[in-house]
PDB file of C-alpha atoms in Angstrom:
ATOM      1  CA  UNK A   1      -2.863  14.758  24.558  1.00 43.00           C
ATOM      2  CA  UNK A   2      -1.028  17.283  22.397  1.00 49.00           C
ATOM      3  CA  UNK A   3       2.352  15.540  22.280  1.00 89.00           C
ATOM      4  CA  UNK A   4       4.366  16.555  19.221  1.00 95.00           C
ATOM      5  CA  UNK A   5       7.565  15.063  17.803  1.00 96.00           C
ATOM      6  CA  UNK A   6       9.388  16.788  14.938  1.00 96.00           C
ATOM      7  CA  UNK A   7      11.665  14.683  12.753  1.00 95.00           C
ATOM      8  CA  UNK A   8      13.870  15.464   9.787  1.00 92.00           C
ATOM      9  CA  UNK A   9      11.087  15.363   7.212  1.00 94.00           C
ATOM     10  CA  UNK A  10       7.838  14.999   9.148  1.00 97.00           C
ATOM     11  CA  UNK A  11       6.018  15.953  12.322  1.00 97.00           C
ATOM     12  CA  UNK A  12       3.995  13.474  14.369  1.00 97.00           C
ATOM     13  CA  UNK A  13       1.308  14.656  16.757  1.00 97.00           C
ATOM     14  CA  UNK A  14      -1.083  12.849  19.075  1.00 94.00           C
ATOM     15  CA  UNK A  15      -4.677  13.949  18.535  1.00 90.00           C
ATOM     16  CA  UNK A  16      -6.660  13.117  21.663  1.00 83.00           C
ATOM     17  CA  UNK A  17      -9.959  14.220  20.114  1.00 86.00           C
ATOM     18  CA  UNK A  18      -9.813  11.619  17.338  1.00 86.00           C
ATOM     19  CA  UNK A  19      -7.639   9.081  19.183  1.00 93.00           C
ATOM     20  CA  UNK A  20      -5.086   9.113  16.399  1.00 96.00           C
ATOM     21  CA  UNK A  21      -1.605  10.159  15.346  1.00 97.00           C
ATOM     22  CA  UNK A  22      -1.502  12.928  12.773  1.00 97.00           C
ATOM     23  CA  UNK A  23       1.555  12.735  10.502  1.00 98.00           C
ATOM     24  CA  UNK A  24       2.403  15.864   8.522  1.00 97.00           C
ATOM     25  CA  UNK A  25       5.055  15.357   5.870  1.00 97.00           C
ATOM     26  CA  UNK A  26       7.410  18.212   5.021  1.00 94.00           C
ATOM     27  CA  UNK A  27       7.958  19.284   1.433  1.00 90.00           C
ATOM     28  CA  UNK A  28      11.548  19.532   0.309  1.00 89.00           C
ATOM     29  CA  UNK A  29      14.099  18.203  -2.131  1.00 89.00           C
ATOM     30  CA  UNK A  30      15.200  15.523   0.352  1.00 89.00           C
ATOM     31  CA  UNK A  31      11.697  14.397   1.220  1.00 94.00           C
ATOM     32  CA  UNK A  32      10.439  11.309  -0.680  1.00 95.00           C
ATOM     33  CA  UNK A  33       7.991  12.248  -3.407  1.00 96.00           C
ATOM     34  CA  UNK A  34       5.542   9.725  -1.992  1.00 97.00           C
ATOM     35  CA  UNK A  35       5.405  11.815   1.178  1.00 97.00           C
ATOM     36  CA  UNK A  36       4.819  14.928  -0.930  1.00 96.00           C
ATOM     37  CA  UNK A  37       1.837  13.181  -2.504  1.00 96.00           C
ATOM     38  CA  UNK A  38       0.457  12.020   0.847  1.00 97.00           C
ATOM     39  CA  UNK A  39       0.742  15.464   2.431  1.00 95.00           C
ATOM     40  CA  UNK A  40      -0.545  14.313   5.794  1.00 96.00           C
ATOM     41  CA  UNK A  41      -2.070  11.150   7.172  1.00 97.00           C
ATOM     42  CA  UNK A  42      -4.265  10.526  10.188  1.00 97.00           C
ATOM     43  CA  UNK A  43      -3.507   7.110  11.672  1.00 98.00           C
ATOM     44  CA  UNK A  44      -6.117   5.854  14.177  1.00 97.00           C
ATOM     45  CA  UNK A  45      -4.484   4.162  17.153  1.00 96.00           C
ATOM     46  CA  UNK A  46      -6.488   1.016  16.434  1.00 95.00           C
ATOM     47  CA  UNK A  47      -4.601   0.823  13.106  1.00 97.00           C
ATOM     48  CA  UNK A  48      -1.299   0.355  14.966  1.00 97.00           C
ATOM     49  CA  UNK A  49       0.094  -2.734  16.654  1.00 95.00           C
ATOM     50  CA  UNK A  50       3.230  -1.273  18.211  1.00 95.00           C
ATOM     51  CA  UNK A  51       6.174   1.079  17.981  1.00 95.00           C
ATOM     52  CA  UNK A  52       9.935   0.592  17.868  1.00 95.00           C
ATOM     53  CA  UNK A  53      12.843   2.955  18.527  1.00 95.00           C
ATOM     54  CA  UNK A  54      16.373   2.471  17.199  1.00 93.00           C
ATOM     55  CA  UNK A  55      19.335   4.333  15.787  1.00 89.00           C
ATOM     56  CA  UNK A  56      20.810   4.840  12.337  1.00 85.00           C
ATOM     57  CA  UNK A  57      24.139   6.195  11.166  1.00 76.00           C
ATOM     58  CA  UNK A  58      23.744   9.810  10.087  1.00 62.00           C
ATOM     59  CA  UNK A  59      26.898  10.085   7.973  1.00 61.00           C
ATOM     60  CA  UNK A  60      30.629  10.511   8.353  1.00 54.00           C
ATOM     61  CA  UNK A  61      31.525  12.749  11.276  1.00 57.00           C
ATOM     62  CA  UNK A  62      27.914  13.058  12.398  1.00 65.00           C
ATOM     63  CA  UNK A  63      26.114  11.607  15.398  1.00 73.00           C
ATOM     64  CA  UNK A  64      23.687   8.760  14.986  1.00 86.00           C
ATOM     65  CA  UNK A  65      20.076   9.706  14.433  1.00 93.00           C
ATOM     66  CA  UNK A  66      17.119   8.133  16.216  1.00 95.00           C
ATOM     67  CA  UNK A  67      14.530   6.195  14.205  1.00 96.00           C
ATOM     68  CA  UNK A  68      11.012   5.830  15.514  1.00 96.00           C
ATOM     69  CA  UNK A  69       8.706   3.492  13.610  1.00 97.00           C
ATOM     70  CA  UNK A  70       5.062   2.852  14.237  1.00 97.00           C
ATOM     71  CA  UNK A  71       4.048  -0.679  13.257  1.00 96.00           C
ATOM     72  CA  UNK A  72       0.834  -0.738  11.202  1.00 96.00           C
ATOM     73  CA  UNK A  73      -1.616  -3.475  12.009  1.00 96.00           C
ATOM     74  CA  UNK A  74      -2.013  -5.968   9.157  1.00 95.00           C
ATOM     75  CA  UNK A  75      -4.945  -5.081   6.951  1.00 95.00           C
ATOM     76  CA  UNK A  76      -5.423  -1.615   8.454  1.00 97.00           C
ATOM     77  CA  UNK A  77      -3.759   0.564   5.817  1.00 98.00           C
ATOM     78  CA  UNK A  78      -4.526   0.020   2.111  1.00 98.00           C
ATOM     79  CA  UNK A  79      -1.366   1.875   1.130  1.00 98.00           C
ATOM     80  CA  UNK A  80       0.862  -0.581   2.994  1.00 98.00           C
ATOM     81  CA  UNK A  81      -1.211  -3.541   1.843  1.00 97.00           C
ATOM     82  CA  UNK A  82      -0.759  -2.516  -1.780  1.00 98.00           C
ATOM     83  CA  UNK A  83       2.961  -1.887  -1.248  1.00 97.00           C
ATOM     84  CA  UNK A  84       3.401  -5.413   0.176  1.00 96.00           C
ATOM     85  CA  UNK A  85       6.869  -4.703   1.530  1.00 96.00           C
ATOM     86  CA  UNK A  86       8.209  -3.145  -1.681  1.00 97.00           C
ATOM     87  CA  UNK A  87       8.743   0.377  -0.351  1.00 97.00           C
ATOM     88  CA  UNK A  88      12.290   1.497   0.261  1.00 95.00           C
ATOM     89  CA  UNK A  89      13.012   2.065   3.937  1.00 94.00           C
ATOM     90  CA  UNK A  90      13.530   5.771   3.334  1.00 93.00           C
ATOM     91  CA  UNK A  91      10.005   6.027   1.860  1.00 96.00           C
ATOM     92  CA  UNK A  92       8.222   4.227   4.704  1.00 98.00           C
ATOM     93  CA  UNK A  93       5.517   6.656   5.896  1.00 98.00           C
ATOM     94  CA  UNK A  94       5.528   5.000   9.330  1.00 98.00           C
ATOM     95  CA  UNK A  95       9.217   5.763   9.863  1.00 97.00           C
ATOM     96  CA  UNK A  96      10.411   9.014  11.479  1.00 97.00           C
ATOM     97  CA  UNK A  97      14.085   9.963  11.677  1.00 95.00           C
ATOM     98  CA  UNK A  98      14.802  12.275  14.605  1.00 95.00           C
ATOM     99  CA  UNK A  99      18.050  14.195  15.274  1.00 93.00           C
ATOM    100  CA  UNK A 100      20.176  12.679  18.041  1.00 92.00           C
ATOM    101  CA  UNK A 101      19.614  15.653  20.335  1.00 92.00           C
ATOM    102  CA  UNK A 102      15.904  14.782  20.434  1.00 93.00           C
ATOM    103  CA  UNK A 103      16.463  11.169  21.484  1.00 93.00           C
ATOM    104  CA  UNK A 104      14.761  11.700  24.843  1.00 94.00           C
ATOM    105  CA  UNK A 105      11.738  13.253  23.159  1.00 95.00           C
ATOM    106  CA  UNK A 106      11.527  10.319  20.731  1.00 95.00           C
ATOM    107  CA  UNK A 107      11.694   7.819  23.590  1.00 95.00           C
ATOM    108  CA  UNK A 108       8.993   9.677  25.515  1.00 95.00           C
ATOM    109  CA  UNK A 109       6.762   9.840  22.440  1.00 96.00           C
ATOM    110  CA  UNK A 110       7.193   6.117  21.802  1.00 95.00           C
ATOM    111  CA  UNK A 111       6.409   5.296  25.427  1.00 94.00           C
ATOM    112  CA  UNK A 112       3.293   7.445  25.341  1.00 93.00           C
ATOM    113  CA  UNK A 113       2.190   5.678  22.169  1.00 93.00           C
ATOM    114  CA  UNK A 114       2.736   2.264  23.761  1.00 93.00           C
ATOM    115  CA  UNK A 115       0.643   3.318  26.744  1.00 92.00           C
ATOM    116  CA  UNK A 116      -2.133   4.442  24.428  1.00 90.00           C
ATOM    117  CA  UNK A 117      -2.038   1.156  22.557  1.00 89.00           C
ATOM    118  CA  UNK A 118      -2.419  -0.758  25.813  1.00 78.00           C
ATOM    119  CA  UNK A 119      -0.972  -4.065  27.016  1.00 66.00           C
ATOM    120  CA  UNK A 120      -2.241  -6.026  24.003  1.00 58.00           C
ATOM    121  CA  UNK A 121      -0.548  -3.713  21.553  1.00 54.00           C
ATOM    122  CA  UNK A 122      -3.646  -2.500  19.694  1.00 51.00           C
ATOM    123  CA  UNK A 123      -5.715   0.370  21.041  1.00 51.00           C
ATOM    124  CA  UNK A 124      -9.297  -0.494  21.839  1.00 46.00           C
ATOM    125  CA  UNK A 125      -9.214  -3.974  20.276  1.00 41.00           C
ATOM    126  CA  UNK A 126      -9.723  -7.048  22.427  1.00 37.00           C
ATOM    127  CA  UNK A 127      -7.887 -10.281  21.839  1.00 33.00           C
ATOM    128  CA  UNK A 128      -5.117  -8.785  19.738  1.00 34.00           C
ATOM    129  CA  UNK A 129      -1.530  -9.333  20.834  1.00 34.00           C
ATOM    130  CA  UNK A 130       1.931  -8.243  19.828  1.00 37.00           C
ATOM    131  CA  UNK A 131       3.147  -4.962  21.323  1.00 41.00           C
ATOM    132  CA  UNK A 132       5.702  -4.493  18.562  1.00 48.00           C
ATOM    133  CA  UNK A 133       3.551  -5.841  15.779  1.00 46.00           C
ATOM    134  CA  UNK A 134       4.270  -9.556  16.136  1.00 50.00           C
ATOM    135  CA  UNK A 135       1.162 -11.707  15.835  1.00 52.00           C
ATOM    136  CA  UNK A 136      -1.348  -8.826  15.736  1.00 71.00           C
ATOM    137  CA  UNK A 137      -4.640  -9.958  14.230  1.00 84.00           C
ATOM    138  CA  UNK A 138      -5.536  -8.428  10.844  1.00 90.00           C
ATOM    139  CA  UNK A 139      -8.023  -5.586  10.899  1.00 92.00           C
ATOM    140  CA  UNK A 140     -11.479  -6.466   9.610  1.00 91.00           C
ATOM    141  CA  UNK A 141     -11.623  -3.255   7.597  1.00 94.00           C
ATOM    142  CA  UNK A 142      -9.311  -0.530   6.392  1.00 96.00           C
ATOM    143  CA  UNK A 143      -8.778   2.142   9.030  1.00 97.00           C
ATOM    144  CA  UNK A 144      -6.488   4.617   7.253  1.00 97.00           C
ATOM    145  CA  UNK A 145      -7.840   6.901   4.532  1.00 96.00           C
ATOM    146  CA  UNK A 146      -6.388   6.971   1.013  1.00 96.00           C
ATOM    147  CA  UNK A 147      -7.133   9.197  -2.013  1.00 95.00           C
ATOM    148  CA  UNK A 148     -10.697   8.921  -3.229  1.00 95.00           C
ATOM    149  CA  UNK A 149     -11.863   8.513  -6.841  1.00 96.00           C
ATOM    150  CA  UNK A 150     -12.142   9.799  -9.460  1.00 97.00           C
ATOM    151  CA  UNK A 151      -8.445   9.183 -10.039  1.00 97.00           C
ATOM    152  CA  UNK A 152      -6.190   8.816 -13.056  1.00 98.00           C
ATOM    153  CA  UNK A 153      -2.797   7.199 -13.501  1.00 98.00           C
ATOM    154  CA  UNK A 154      -0.447   7.719 -16.424  1.00 98.00           C
ATOM    155  CA  UNK A 155       1.444   4.498 -17.121  1.00 98.00           C
ATOM    156  CA  UNK A 156       3.864   3.816 -19.977  1.00 98.00           C
ATOM    157  CA  UNK A 157       1.358   1.996 -22.150  1.00 98.00           C
ATOM    158  CA  UNK A 158      -1.947   3.361 -20.864  1.00 98.00           C
ATOM    159  CA  UNK A 159      -3.858   5.990 -19.000  1.00 98.00           C
ATOM    160  CA  UNK A 160      -5.877   4.304 -16.273  1.00 98.00           C
ATOM    161  CA  UNK A 161      -8.995   5.957 -14.878  1.00 98.00           C
ATOM    162  CA  UNK A 162     -10.885   4.900 -11.743  1.00 98.00           C
ATOM    163  CA  UNK A 163     -14.314   6.414 -11.124  1.00 97.00           C
ATOM    164  CA  UNK A 164     -15.126   4.414  -8.000  1.00 96.00           C
ATOM    165  CA  UNK A 165     -17.152   1.701  -9.696  1.00 96.00           C
ATOM    166  CA  UNK A 166     -14.923   0.702 -12.634  1.00 97.00           C
ATOM    167  CA  UNK A 167     -11.424   1.071 -14.068  1.00 98.00           C
ATOM    168  CA  UNK A 168     -10.768   1.963 -17.680  1.00 98.00           C
ATOM    169  CA  UNK A 169      -7.539   1.393 -19.598  1.00 98.00           C
ATOM    170  CA  UNK A 170      -6.982   3.828 -22.469  1.00 98.00           C
ATOM    171  CA  UNK A 171      -4.036   2.442 -24.427  1.00 98.00           C
ATOM    172  CA  UNK A 172      -1.198   4.629 -25.620  1.00 97.00           C
ATOM    173  CA  UNK A 173      -0.613   4.493 -29.366  1.00 95.00           C
ATOM    174  CA  UNK A 174       3.157   4.606 -28.894  1.00 94.00           C
ATOM    175  CA  UNK A 175       3.585   2.629 -25.659  1.00 96.00           C
ATOM    176  CA  UNK A 176       1.040  -0.178 -25.809  1.00 97.00           C
ATOM    177  CA  UNK A 177       1.863  -3.562 -27.298  1.00 96.00           C
ATOM    178  CA  UNK A 178       0.209  -4.515 -30.569  1.00 95.00           C
ATOM    179  CA  UNK A 179      -1.973  -7.009 -28.680  1.00 94.00           C
ATOM    180  CA  UNK A 180      -3.356  -4.284 -26.433  1.00 96.00           C
ATOM    181  CA  UNK A 181      -3.772  -1.799 -29.251  1.00 96.00           C
ATOM    182  CA  UNK A 182      -5.695  -4.303 -31.388  1.00 95.00           C
ATOM    183  CA  UNK A 183      -7.956  -5.220 -28.451  1.00 95.00           C
ATOM    184  CA  UNK A 184      -8.896  -1.606 -27.834  1.00 97.00           C
ATOM    185  CA  UNK A 185      -9.574   0.212 -24.589  1.00 97.00           C
ATOM    186  CA  UNK A 186     -10.727  -1.954 -21.701  1.00 97.00           C
ATOM    187  CA  UNK A 187     -13.208  -1.334 -18.866  1.00 98.00           C
ATOM    188  CA  UNK A 188     -13.368  -3.447 -15.711  1.00 97.00           C
ATOM    189  CA  UNK A 189     -16.233  -3.207 -13.245  1.00 96.00           C
ATOM    190  CA  UNK A 190     -15.115  -3.269  -9.631  1.00 96.00           C
ATOM    191  CA  UNK A 191     -17.632  -6.039  -8.943  1.00 94.00           C
ATOM    192  CA  UNK A 192     -15.701  -8.327 -11.327  1.00 95.00           C
ATOM    193  CA  UNK A 193     -12.378  -7.883  -9.526  1.00 96.00           C
ATOM    194  CA  UNK A 194     -10.808  -9.840  -6.681  1.00 94.00           C
ATOM    195  CA  UNK A 195      -7.819  -7.577  -6.070  1.00 94.00           C
ATOM    196  CA  UNK A 196      -5.018  -5.508  -7.513  1.00 96.00           C
ATOM    197  CA  UNK A 197      -1.325  -6.296  -7.917  1.00 97.00           C
ATOM    198  CA  UNK A 198       1.141  -3.417  -7.680  1.00 98.00           C
ATOM    199  CA  UNK A 199       4.779  -4.021  -8.557  1.00 97.00           C
ATOM    200  CA  UNK A 200       7.021  -1.071  -7.817  1.00 97.00           C
ATOM    201  CA  UNK A 201       8.619   0.690 -10.794  1.00 97.00           C
ATOM    202  CA  UNK A 202      11.777   0.843  -8.677  1.00 94.00           C
ATOM    203  CA  UNK A 203      12.239  -2.918  -8.859  1.00 91.00           C
ATOM    204  CA  UNK A 204      14.551  -4.529 -11.441  1.00 89.00           C
ATOM    205  CA  UNK A 205      12.749  -4.913 -14.726  1.00 87.00           C
ATOM    206  CA  UNK A 206      10.236  -2.198 -13.925  1.00 91.00           C
ATOM    207  CA  UNK A 207       6.777  -2.515 -12.467  1.00 97.00           C
ATOM    208  CA  UNK A 208       3.114  -2.668 -13.313  1.00 98.00           C
ATOM    209  CA  UNK A 209      -0.443  -2.378 -12.054  1.00 98.00           C
ATOM    210  CA  UNK A 210      -2.511  -5.492 -12.684  1.00 97.00           C
ATOM    211  CA  UNK A 211      -6.180  -6.091 -11.913  1.00 96.00           C
ATOM    212  CA  UNK A 212      -6.993  -9.548 -10.597  1.00 94.00           C
ATOM    213  CA  UNK A 213     -10.342 -10.912 -11.853  1.00 92.00           C
ATOM    214  CA  UNK A 214     -12.764 -12.969  -9.809  1.00 88.00           C
ATOM    215  CA  UNK A 215     -13.419 -15.238 -12.801  1.00 79.00           C
ATOM    216  CA  UNK A 216     -10.543 -17.748 -13.162  1.00 69.00           C
ATOM    217  CA  UNK A 217     -11.230 -17.906 -16.894  1.00 68.00           C
ATOM    218  CA  UNK A 218      -9.914 -14.360 -17.090  1.00 61.00           C
ATOM    219  CA  UNK A 219      -6.583 -15.130 -15.431  1.00 62.00           C
ATOM    220  CA  UNK A 220      -3.552 -12.900 -16.102  1.00 61.00           C
ATOM    221  CA  UNK A 221      -1.469 -13.207 -19.240  1.00 64.00           C
ATOM    222  CA  UNK A 222       2.137 -14.352 -19.032  1.00 69.00           C
ATOM    223  CA  UNK A 223       3.496 -10.803 -19.102  1.00 92.00           C
ATOM    224  CA  UNK A 224       1.943  -7.461 -18.121  1.00 94.00           C
ATOM    225  CA  UNK A 225       2.658  -5.905 -21.526  1.00 94.00           C
ATOM    226  CA  UNK A 226       0.244  -8.414 -23.086  1.00 94.00           C
ATOM    227  CA  UNK A 227      -2.279  -8.545 -20.224  1.00 94.00           C
ATOM    228  CA  UNK A 228      -5.352  -6.449 -21.046  1.00 95.00           C
ATOM    229  CA  UNK A 229      -5.903  -5.931 -17.313  1.00 95.00           C
ATOM    230  CA  UNK A 230      -2.411  -4.561 -16.652  1.00 97.00           C
ATOM    231  CA  UNK A 231      -0.640  -1.254 -17.181  1.00 98.00           C
ATOM    232  CA  UNK A 232       3.143  -1.221 -17.486  1.00 98.00           C
ATOM    233  CA  UNK A 233       5.317   1.387 -15.789  1.00 98.00           C
ATOM    234  CA  UNK A 234       8.399   2.984 -17.290  1.00 95.00           C
ATOM    235  CA  UNK A 235      10.792   5.857 -16.722  1.00 93.00           C
ATOM    236  CA  UNK A 236       8.590   8.827 -15.958  1.00 93.00           C
ATOM    237  CA  UNK A 237       5.430   6.719 -16.029  1.00 97.00           C
ATOM    238  CA  UNK A 238       3.750   5.129 -12.990  1.00 98.00           C
ATOM    239  CA  UNK A 239       6.164   6.487 -10.393  1.00 97.00           C
ATOM    240  CA  UNK A 240       5.680   5.212  -6.834  1.00 98.00           C
ATOM    241  CA  UNK A 241       4.165   8.446  -5.564  1.00 97.00           C
ATOM    242  CA  UNK A 242       1.515   8.261  -8.294  1.00 98.00           C
ATOM    243  CA  UNK A 243       0.849   4.564  -8.785  1.00 98.00           C
ATOM    244  CA  UNK A 244       0.904   3.319  -5.176  1.00 98.00           C
ATOM    245  CA  UNK A 245      -1.830   5.675  -3.874  1.00 98.00           C
ATOM    246  CA  UNK A 246      -3.851   4.762  -6.973  1.00 98.00           C
ATOM    247  CA  UNK A 247      -3.516   1.034  -6.240  1.00 98.00           C
ATOM    248  CA  UNK A 248      -4.402   1.664  -2.592  1.00 98.00           C
ATOM    249  CA  UNK A 249      -7.562   3.495  -3.627  1.00 98.00           C
ATOM    250  CA  UNK A 250      -8.669   0.507  -5.703  1.00 98.00           C
ATOM    251  CA  UNK A 251      -7.989  -1.846  -2.787  1.00 97.00           C
ATOM    252  CA  UNK A 252      -9.963   0.388  -0.444  1.00 97.00           C
ATOM    253  CA  UNK A 253     -12.919   0.383  -2.820  1.00 97.00           C
ATOM    254  CA  UNK A 254     -12.764  -3.399  -3.119  1.00 95.00           C
ATOM    255  CA  UNK A 255     -12.696  -3.806   0.663  1.00 90.00           C
ATOM    256  CA  UNK A 256     -15.697  -1.510   0.992  1.00 88.00           C
ATOM    257  CA  UNK A 257     -17.594  -3.743  -1.417  1.00 80.00           C
ATOM    258  CA  UNK A 258     -16.621  -7.024   0.238  1.00 57.00           C
ATOM    259  CA  UNK A 259     -15.268  -6.820   3.816  1.00 46.00           C
ATOM    260  CA  UNK A 260     -12.695  -9.558   4.381  1.00 39.00           C
ATOM    261  CA  UNK A 261     -10.151 -10.503   7.037  1.00 36.00           C
ATOM    262  CA  UNK A 262      -7.250  -9.410   4.875  1.00 35.00           C
ATOM    263  CA  UNK A 263      -6.981  -7.672   1.539  1.00 37.00           C
ATOM    264  CA  UNK A 264      -5.198  -9.243  -1.446  1.00 40.00           C
ATOM    265  CA  UNK A 265      -1.581  -8.049  -1.495  1.00 41.00           C
ATOM    266  CA  UNK A 266       0.602  -7.378  -4.465  1.00 40.00           C
ATOM    267  CA  UNK A 267       2.725 -10.373  -5.350  1.00 43.00           C
ATOM    268  CA  UNK A 268       5.357 -11.077  -7.954  1.00 40.00           C
ATOM    269  CA  UNK A 269       6.451 -14.181  -9.860  1.00 42.00           C
ATOM    270  CA  UNK A 270       7.297 -16.902  -7.321  1.00 47.00           C
ATOM    271  CA  UNK A 271       4.850 -15.549  -4.738  1.00 55.00           C
ATOM    272  CA  UNK A 272       1.788 -15.930  -6.965  1.00 59.00           C
ATOM    273  CA  UNK A 273       0.684 -19.207  -5.382  1.00 67.00           C
ATOM    274  CA  UNK A 274       0.836 -17.658  -1.917  1.00 62.00           C
ATOM    275  CA  UNK A 275      -1.266 -14.806  -3.240  1.00 60.00           C
ATOM    276  CA  UNK A 276      -3.872 -17.259  -4.553  1.00 63.00           C
ATOM    277  CA  UNK A 277      -3.963 -18.934  -1.164  1.00 70.00           C
ATOM    278  CA  UNK A 278      -4.691 -15.575   0.474  1.00 62.00           C
ATOM    279  CA  UNK A 279      -7.537 -14.882  -1.959  1.00 64.00           C
ATOM    280  CA  UNK A 280      -8.979 -18.312  -1.231  1.00 65.00           C
ATOM    281  CA  UNK A 281      -8.676 -18.046   2.544  1.00 65.00           C
ATOM    282  CA  UNK A 282     -10.432 -14.667   2.596  1.00 59.00           C
ATOM    283  CA  UNK A 283     -13.324 -15.943   0.502  1.00 60.00           C
ATOM    284  CA  UNK A 284     -12.539 -13.970  -2.648  1.00 58.00           C
ATOM    285  CA  UNK A 285     -12.030 -17.214  -4.583  1.00 64.00           C
ATOM    286  CA  UNK A 286     -14.269 -20.272  -4.387  1.00 70.00           C
ATOM    287  CA  UNK A 287     -12.743 -23.731  -3.940  1.00 73.00           C
ATOM    288  CA  UNK A 288     -13.237 -24.441  -7.634  1.00 70.00           C
ATOM    289  CA  UNK A 289     -11.722 -21.110  -8.717  1.00 65.00           C
ATOM    290  CA  UNK A 290      -8.745 -21.624  -6.437  1.00 69.00           C
ATOM    291  CA  UNK A 291      -8.026 -25.143  -7.701  1.00 73.00           C
ATOM    292  CA  UNK A 292      -8.352 -24.044 -11.352  1.00 68.00           C
ATOM    293  CA  UNK A 293      -5.945 -21.121 -10.979  1.00 67.00           C
ATOM    294  CA  UNK A 294      -3.536 -23.106  -8.831  1.00 70.00           C
ATOM    295  CA  UNK A 295      -3.325 -25.825 -11.462  1.00 68.00           C
ATOM    296  CA  UNK A 296      -2.799 -23.243 -14.200  1.00 61.00           C
ATOM    297  CA  UNK A 297       0.007 -21.415 -12.402  1.00 58.00           C
ATOM    298  CA  UNK A 298       1.665 -24.639 -11.285  1.00 63.00           C
ATOM    299  CA  UNK A 299       1.657 -25.896 -14.845  1.00 56.00           C
ATOM    300  CA  UNK A 300       3.215 -22.645 -16.026  1.00 48.00           C
ATOM    301  CA  UNK A 301       5.899 -22.509 -13.325  1.00 45.00           C
TER     302      UNK A 301
END
């Protein structure tokens, strides 16, 4: 198709050969560091459920800019699944800000994308509805590529390594709590995990990466700094552009092991019970495991 749309910090291009949209992120001081880390992403059309076009104020004395946003299909992109709505709007990799003088080009690009997606809103997928993303059925597998292992992540209290089959926590002598340091380094086989919880370091109180075990007897500790399956983020440690792709890679590996209708999303505090319900509904927790964990978390609420 060859259609190209250049925005302020990225270029989107239709690729007819692969039936996808290729997003190339620019490198610059105003470009989010997450986009620097991503470099470029190929988004298959079947991973999208719609597209929206709007406007945003561009600053005092300047004309409004046009915002085009592709709507990812639930369960199609491990990066967005891991983020679970925690990304700042300015960091959204599916959002393209276009100068006002290219408004017509943005509208034409969006219309072409809608036509490619078809009347049901998802390209090449039957029985899926929601042209602008509303009510689109979750993808049965991840469709968007993420970084592949081996990978490492430097958190405040640990260095986390993922080799594709297991994750290892090497505790920091200066950052780790005494409980973690006494317990020693930890290794978790992917087969023993049900999911991963990523809490953005940009959120109040900081963030963390926590592995969620399949065995309810190995449930998470009260706080990440004492949980042997969690790494705590801090200033300069576990930044979004480093920790989110890492978490997405773990999710992608888990999905490859056990295909499910939707992948466990990161959740925080009051949303933990909803997270358990998702694990149960997708088959990653048995009835007995679900009831045990639900009772535990309810009792600790």
